[in-house]
Amino acid sequence: VKGATTDTQSTPVEIAGAALAVYRGHAYGSPVWSVSFAPCGYYFASCGSDATIRIWTTDRSTPVRVLVGHTLSVNCVGWHPNCNYLVSGSDDGTVRMWDVQSGNCVRLFSG
């Protein structure tokens, strides 16, 4: 791409004058399977094969919270409409509901 610059660190990438942020935090070599923006738009969450969910803000390139509890790859993540809770689904056969403020799992569904 003309005008593009890349770096292996958390350096913004410029493509034709637009800056794109790079967010790093999941385990190296671990695919990220899903990303979801909160309805309020300021936060977003990612999940991946490192069995974690990470909560980010649009103005920081490091996660503000890491949610740990799943034992296998986390495939999907979604926000409650009030932005206070996240729900995640994993290959470990569980769905977990997380309190965003505390980082605690408040509900565990298995099947």
CSV table of N, CA and C in Angstrom, one decimal:
chain,number,residue,atom,x,y,z
A,1,VAL,N,0.8,-1.2,0.0
A,1,VAL,CA,0.0,0.0,0.0
A,1,VAL,C,0.9,1.2,0.0
A,2,LYS,N,0.6,2.2,-0.9
A,2,LYS,CA,1.4,3.4,-1.0
A,2,LYS,C,1.3,4.2,0.3
A,3,GLY,N,2.4,4.6,0.9
A,3,GLY,CA,2.4,5.4,2.1
A,3,GLY,C,2.3,4.6,3.4
A,4,ALA,N,2.3,3.3,3.3
A,4,ALA,CA,2.2,2.5,4.5
A,4,ALA,C,3.5,2.2,5.2
A,5,THR,N,3.4,2.3,6.5
A,5,THR,CA,4.6,1.9,7.3
A,5,THR,C,4.2,0.9,8.3
A,6,THR,N,5.0,-0.1,8.6
A,6,THR,CA,4.7,-1.1,9.6
A,6,THR,C,5.8,-1.2,10.5
A,7,ASP,N,5.5,-1.8,11.7
A,7,ASP,CA,6.5,-2.0,12.8
A,7,ASP,C,6.1,-3.2,13.6
A,8,THR,N,6.9,-3.9,14.2
A,8,THR,CA,6.6,-5.0,15.0
A,8,THR,C,6.1,-4.6,16.4
A,9,GLN,N,6.3,-3.4,16.8
A,9,GLN,CA,5.9,-2.9,18.1
A,9,GLN,C,4.5,-2.3,17.9
A,10,SER,N,3.9,-1.6,19.0
A,10,SER,CA,2.6,-1.0,19.0
A,10,SER,C,2.7,0.4,18.4
A,11,THR,N,3.2,0.4,17.2
A,11,THR,CA,3.3,1.7,16.4
A,11,THR,C,2.1,1.8,15.5
A,12,PRO,N,1.5,3.0,15.4
A,12,PRO,CA,0.4,3.2,14.5
A,12,PRO,C,0.9,2.9,13.0
A,13,VAL,N,0.0,2.4,12.2
A,13,VAL,CA,0.3,2.2,10.8
A,13,VAL,C,-0.4,3.2,10.0
A,14,GLU,N,0.3,3.9,9.1
A,14,GLU,CA,-0.3,4.9,8.3
A,14,GLU,C,-0.6,4.4,6.9
A,15,ILE,N,-1.8,4.5,6.5
A,15,ILE,CA,-2.2,4.1,5.2
A,15,ILE,C,-2.9,5.3,4.5
A,16,ALA,N,-2.3,5.9,3.5
A,16,ALA,CA,-2.8,7.0,2.8
A,16,ALA,C,-3.3,8.1,3.7
A,17,GLY,N,-2.6,8.4,4.8
A,17,GLY,CA,-2.9,9.5,5.7
A,17,GLY,C,-3.8,9.1,6.9
A,18,ALA,N,-4.4,7.9,6.9
A,18,ALA,CA,-5.2,7.5,8.0
A,18,ALA,C,-4.4,6.7,9.0
A,19,ALA,N,-4.5,7.0,10.3
A,19,ALA,CA,-3.7,6.2,11.3
A,19,ALA,C,-4.6,5.1,11.8
A,20,LEU,N,-4.1,3.9,11.8
A,20,LEU,CA,-4.7,2.8,12.4
A,20,LEU,C,-3.9,2.3,13.6
A,21,ALA,N,-4.6,2.1,14.7
A,21,ALA,CA,-3.9,1.7,15.9
A,21,ALA,C,-3.7,0.2,15.9
A,22,VAL,N,-2.6,-0.3,16.6
A,22,VAL,CA,-2.3,-1.7,16.7
A,22,VAL,C,-2.4,-2.0,18.2
A,23,TYR,N,-3.2,-3.0,18.5
A,23,TYR,CA,-3.5,-3.4,19.9
A,23,TYR,C,-2.8,-4.8,20.1
A,24,ARG,N,-1.9,-4.8,21.1
A,24,ARG,CA,-1.3,-6.1,21.4
A,24,ARG,C,-1.5,-6.5,22.8
A,25,GLY,N,-1.7,-7.8,23.1
A,25,GLY,CA,-1.9,-8.2,24.4
A,25,GLY,C,-2.1,-9.7,24.6
A,26,HIS,N,-2.7,-10.3,23.6
A,26,HIS,CA,-3.0,-11.7,23.6
A,26,HIS,C,-1.6,-12.4,23.5
A,27,ALA,N,-1.5,-13.7,23.9
A,27,ALA,CA,-0.3,-14.4,23.8
A,27,ALA,C,0.2,-14.4,22.4
A,28,TYR,N,1.6,-14.3,22.3
A,28,TYR,CA,2.2,-14.3,21.0
A,28,TYR,C,1.9,-15.6,20.2
A,29,GLY,N,1.5,-15.4,19.0
A,29,GLY,CA,1.1,-16.5,18.1
A,29,GLY,C,-0.2,-17.1,18.4
A,30,SER,N,-1.0,-16.4,19.3
A,30,SER,CA,-2.3,-16.9,19.6
A,30,SER,C,-3.4,-16.1,18.8
A,31,PRO,N,-4.1,-16.8,17.9
A,31,PRO,CA,-5.1,-16.1,17.1
A,31,PRO,C,-6.2,-15.4,18.0
A,32,VAL,N,-6.6,-14.2,17.5
A,32,VAL,CA,-7.8,-13.5,18.1
A,32,VAL,C,-9.0,-14.0,17.3
A,33,TRP,N,-10.0,-14.5,17.9
A,33,TRP,CA,-11.2,-15.0,17.2
A,33,TRP,C,-12.3,-14.1,17.1
A,34,SER,N,-12.4,-13.1,18.0
A,34,SER,CA,-13.6,-12.2,17.9
A,34,SER,C,-13.2,-10.9,18.6
A,35,VAL,N,-13.8,-9.8,18.1
A,35,VAL,CA,-13.7,-8.5,18.7
A,35,VAL,C,-15.1,-7.9,18.6
A,36,SER,N,-15.5,-7.2,19.7
A,36,SER,CA,-16.8,-6.6,19.8
A,36,SER,C,-16.7,-5.3,20.5
A,37,PHE,N,-17.3,-4.3,19.9
A,37,PHE,CA,-17.4,-2.9,20.5
A,37,PHE,C,-18.6,-2.9,21.5
A,38,ALA,N,-18.4,-2.2,22.6
A,38,ALA,CA,-19.5,-1.9,23.5
A,38,ALA,C,-20.5,-1.0,22.9
A,39,PRO,N,-21.7,-1.1,23.3
A,39,PRO,CA,-22.7,-0.2,22.7
A,39,PRO,C,-22.4,1.3,23.0
A,40,CYS,N,-21.7,1.6,24.1
A,40,CYS,CA,-21.3,3.0,24.3
A,40,CYS,C,-20.2,3.5,23.4
A,41,GLY,N,-19.4,2.5,22.8
A,41,GLY,CA,-18.5,2.9,21.8
A,41,GLY,C,-17.0,3.1,22.3
A,42,TYR,N,-16.8,3.3,23.5
A,42,TYR,CA,-15.5,3.6,24.0
A,42,TYR,C,-14.7,2.4,24.3
A,43,TYR,N,-15.3,1.3,24.7
A,43,TYR,CA,-14.6,0.1,25.1
A,43,TYR,C,-14.8,-1.0,23.9
A,44,PHE,N,-13.9,-1.9,23.8
A,44,PHE,CA,-14.1,-3.1,23.0
A,44,PHE,C,-13.4,-4.2,23.7
A,45,ALA,N,-13.9,-5.4,23.3
A,45,ALA,CA,-13.3,-6.6,23.9
A,45,ALA,C,-12.8,-7.6,22.8
A,46,SER,N,-11.8,-8.3,23.1
A,46,SER,CA,-11.3,-9.3,22.2
A,46,SER,C,-11.1,-10.6,22.9
A,47,CYS,N,-11.2,-11.7,22.2
A,47,CYS,CA,-11.0,-13.0,22.8
A,47,CYS,C,-10.2,-13.9,21.8
A,48,GLY,N,-9.5,-14.9,22.3
A,48,GLY,CA,-8.7,-15.7,21.4
A,48,GLY,C,-8.4,-17.1,22.0
A,49,SER,N,-7.4,-17.7,21.3
A,49,SER,CA,-7.1,-19.1,21.6
A,49,SER,C,-6.2,-19.1,22.9
A,50,ASP,N,-5.8,-18.0,23.4
A,50,ASP,CA,-5.1,-18.0,24.7
A,50,ASP,C,-6.0,-18.2,25.9
A,51,ALA,N,-7.3,-18.4,25.6
A,51,ALA,CA,-8.3,-18.6,26.7
A,51,ALA,C,-8.6,-17.4,27.5
A,52,THR,N,-8.3,-16.2,27.0
A,52,THR,CA,-8.6,-14.9,27.7
A,52,THR,C,-9.5,-14.0,26.9
A,53,ILE,N,-10.1,-13.1,27.7
A,53,ILE,CA,-10.9,-12.0,27.1
A,53,ILE,C,-10.1,-10.7,27.6
A,54,ARG,N,-9.9,-9.8,26.7
A,54,ARG,CA,-9.2,-8.6,27.0
A,54,ARG,C,-10.2,-7.4,26.7
A,55,ILE,N,-10.2,-6.5,27.7
A,55,ILE,CA,-11.0,-5.3,27.5
A,55,ILE,C,-10.1,-4.1,27.2
A,56,TRP,N,-10.4,-3.4,26.2
A,56,TRP,CA,-9.6,-2.3,25.7
A,56,TRP,C,-10.4,-1.0,25.7
A,57,THR,N,-9.7,0.1,25.6
A,57,THR,CA,-10.3,1.4,25.3
A,57,THR,C,-9.8,1.9,24.0
A,58,THR,N,-10.5,2.8,23.3
A,58,THR,CA,-10.1,3.2,22.0
A,58,THR,C,-8.9,4.2,22.1
A,59,ASP,N,-8.5,4.6,23.3
A,59,ASP,CA,-7.4,5.6,23.4
A,59,ASP,C,-6.2,5.0,24.0
A,60,ARG,N,-6.2,3.7,24.3
A,60,ARG,CA,-5.0,3.0,24.9
A,60,ARG,C,-4.6,1.8,24.1
A,61,SER,N,-3.4,1.5,23.9
A,61,SER,CA,-3.0,0.3,23.1
A,61,SER,C,-2.7,-0.9,24.0
A,62,THR,N,-3.0,-0.8,25.3
A,62,THR,CA,-2.8,-1.9,26.2
A,62,THR,C,-4.2,-2.2,26.8
A,63,PRO,N,-4.4,-3.5,27.2
A,63,PRO,CA,-5.7,-3.8,27.7
A,63,PRO,C,-5.9,-3.1,29.1
A,64,VAL,N,-7.2,-2.7,29.4
A,64,VAL,CA,-7.5,-2.2,30.8
A,64,VAL,C,-7.9,-3.3,31.7
A,65,ARG,N,-8.2,-4.5,31.2
A,65,ARG,CA,-8.6,-5.6,32.1
A,65,ARG,C,-8.4,-6.9,31.3
A,66,VAL,N,-8.0,-7.9,31.9
A,66,VAL,CA,-7.9,-9.2,31.3
A,66,VAL,C,-8.7,-10.2,32.1
A,67,LEU,N,-9.7,-10.9,31.5
A,67,LEU,CA,-10.6,-11.8,32.1
A,67,LEU,C,-10.1,-13.2,31.9
A,68,VAL,N,-9.9,-13.9,33.0
A,68,VAL,CA,-9.3,-15.2,33.0
A,68,VAL,C,-10.3,-16.2,33.7
A,69,GLY,N,-10.6,-17.3,33.1
A,69,GLY,CA,-11.4,-18.3,33.7
A,69,GLY,C,-11.7,-19.5,32.8
A,70,HIS,N,-11.8,-19.2,31.5
A,70,HIS,CA,-12.0,-20.3,30.5
A,70,HIS,C,-10.7,-21.1,30.5
A,71,THR,N,-10.9,-22.4,30.2
A,71,THR,CA,-9.7,-23.3,30.1
A,71,THR,C,-9.2,-23.6,28.7
A,72,LEU,N,-10.1,-23.3,27.7
A,72,LEU,CA,-9.7,-23.5,26.3
A,72,LEU,C,-10.0,-22.3,25.5
A,73,SER,N,-9.8,-22.3,24.3
A,73,SER,CA,-9.9,-21.1,23.4
A,73,SER,C,-11.3,-20.5,23.6
A,74,VAL,N,-11.3,-19.1,23.6
A,74,VAL,CA,-12.5,-18.4,23.7
A,74,VAL,C,-12.9,-17.9,22.3
A,75,ASN,N,-14.1,-18.3,21.8
A,75,ASN,CA,-14.4,-18.1,20.4
A,75,ASN,C,-15.3,-16.9,20.1
A,76,CYS,N,-16.0,-16.4,21.1
A,76,CYS,CA,-16.9,-15.3,20.9
A,76,CYS,C,-17.1,-14.5,22.1
A,77,VAL,N,-17.3,-13.2,21.9
A,77,VAL,CA,-17.5,-12.3,23.0
A,77,VAL,C,-18.6,-11.2,22.6
A,78,GLY,N,-19.5,-10.9,23.6
A,78,GLY,CA,-20.5,-9.9,23.3
A,78,GLY,C,-20.8,-9.1,24.5
A,79,TRP,N,-21.3,-7.9,24.3
A,79,TRP,CA,-21.6,-6.9,25.3
A,79,TRP,C,-23.1,-6.9,25.7
A,80,HIS,N,-23.4,-6.8,27.0
A,80,HIS,CA,-24.8,-6.5,27.4
A,80,HIS,C,-25.1,-5.1,27.0
A,81,PRO,N,-26.3,-4.7,26.7
A,81,PRO,CA,-26.7,-3.4,26.2
A,81,PRO,C,-26.3,-2.3,27.2
A,82,ASN,N,-26.2,-2.6,28.5
A,82,ASN,CA,-25.9,-1.5,29.5
A,82,ASN,C,-24.4,-1.3,29.6
A,83,CYS,N,-23.6,-2.1,28.9
A,83,CYS,CA,-22.1,-2.0,28.9
A,83,CYS,C,-21.4,-2.5,30.2
A,84,ASN,N,-22.2,-3.0,31.2
A,84,ASN,CA,-21.6,-3.5,32.4
A,84,ASN,C,-21.2,-4.9,32.4
A,85,TYR,N,-21.7,-5.7,31.4
A,85,TYR,CA,-21.4,-7.1,31.4
A,85,TYR,C,-20.9,-7.5,30.0
A,86,LEU,N,-20.0,-8.5,30.0
A,86,LEU,CA,-19.6,-9.2,28.8
A,86,LEU,C,-20.0,-10.7,28.9
A,87,VAL,N,-20.3,-11.3,27.8
A,87,VAL,CA,-20.6,-12.7,27.7
A,87,VAL,C,-19.6,-13.4,26.8
A,88,SER,N,-19.0,-14.5,27.2
A,88,SER,CA,-18.0,-15.2,26.3
A,88,SER,C,-18.4,-16.6,26.2
A,89,GLY,N,-18.0,-17.2,25.0
A,89,GLY,CA,-18.2,-18.6,24.8
A,89,GLY,C,-16.9,-19.3,24.4
A,90,SER,N,-16.7,-20.5,24.9
A,90,SER,CA,-15.4,-21.1,24.8
A,90,SER,C,-15.5,-22.6,24.4
A,91,ASP,N,-14.4,-23.1,23.8
A,91,ASP,CA,-14.3,-24.5,23.5
A,91,ASP,C,-14.3,-25.4,24.7
A,92,ASP,N,-14.2,-24.8,25.9
A,92,ASP,CA,-14.3,-25.6,27.1
A,92,ASP,C,-15.8,-26.0,27.5
A,93,GLY,N,-16.7,-25.6,26.6
A,93,GLY,CA,-18.1,-26.0,26.8
A,93,GLY,C,-18.9,-25.0,27.7
A,94,THR,N,-18.3,-23.9,28.0
A,94,THR,CA,-19.0,-23.0,28.9
A,94,THR,C,-19.2,-21.6,28.3
A,95,VAL,N,-20.2,-21.0,28.8
A,95,VAL,CA,-20.5,-19.6,28.5
A,95,VAL,C,-20.4,-18.8,29.9
A,96,ARG,N,-19.6,-17.8,29.9
A,96,ARG,CA,-19.4,-17.0,31.1
A,96,ARG,C,-19.9,-15.6,31.0
A,97,MET,N,-20.6,-15.1,32.0
A,97,MET,CA,-20.9,-13.7,32.1
A,97,MET,C,-20.0,-13.0,33.0
A,98,TRP,N,-19.4,-11.9,32.6
A,98,TRP,CA,-18.4,-11.2,33.3
A,98,TRP,C,-18.8,-9.8,33.7
A,99,ASP,N,-18.5,-9.4,35.0
A,99,ASP,CA,-18.7,-8.0,35.4
A,99,ASP,C,-17.5,-7.2,34.9
A,100,VAL,N,-17.8,-6.2,34.1
A,100,VAL,CA,-16.7,-5.4,33.4
A,100,VAL,C,-15.9,-4.6,34.5
A,101,GLN,N,-16.6,-4.1,35.5
A,101,GLN,CA,-15.9,-3.2,36.5
A,101,GLN,C,-14.9,-4.1,37.4
A,102,SER,N,-15.4,-5.2,37.8
A,102,SER,CA,-14.6,-6.0,38.8
A,102,SER,C,-13.7,-7.0,38.0
A,103,GLY,N,-14.1,-7.4,36.8
A,103,GLY,CA,-13.4,-8.5,36.1
A,103,GLY,C,-13.8,-9.9,36.6
A,104,ASN,N,-14.8,-10.0,37.5
A,104,ASN,CA,-15.2,-11.3,38.0
A,104,ASN,C,-16.3,-12.0,37.1
A,105,CYS,N,-16.2,-13.3,37.1
A,105,CYS,CA,-17.2,-14.1,36.4
A,105,CYS,C,-18.4,-14.1,37.3
A,106,VAL,N,-19.6,-13.6,36.9
A,106,VAL,CA,-20.8,-13.6,37.7
A,106,VAL,C,-21.8,-14.7,37.4
A,107,ARG,N,-21.7,-15.3,36.2
A,107,ARG,CA,-22.5,-16.4,35.9
A,107,ARG,C,-21.7,-17.4,35.0
A,108,LEU,N,-22.0,-18.7,35.2
A,108,LEU,CA,-21.3,-19.7,34.5
A,108,LEU,C,-22.4,-20.7,34.0
A,109,PHE,N,-22.4,-20.8,32.7
A,109,PHE,CA,-23.4,-21.7,32.0
A,109,PHE,C,-22.6,-22.8,31.3
A,110,SER,N,-22.9,-24.1,31.5
A,110,SER,CA,-22.2,-25.2,30.9
A,110,SER,C,-23.3,-26.1,30.2
A,111,GLY,N,-22.8,-26.8,29.2
A,111,GLY,CA,-23.7,-27.6,28.5
A,111,GLY,C,-23.2,-28.7,27.7
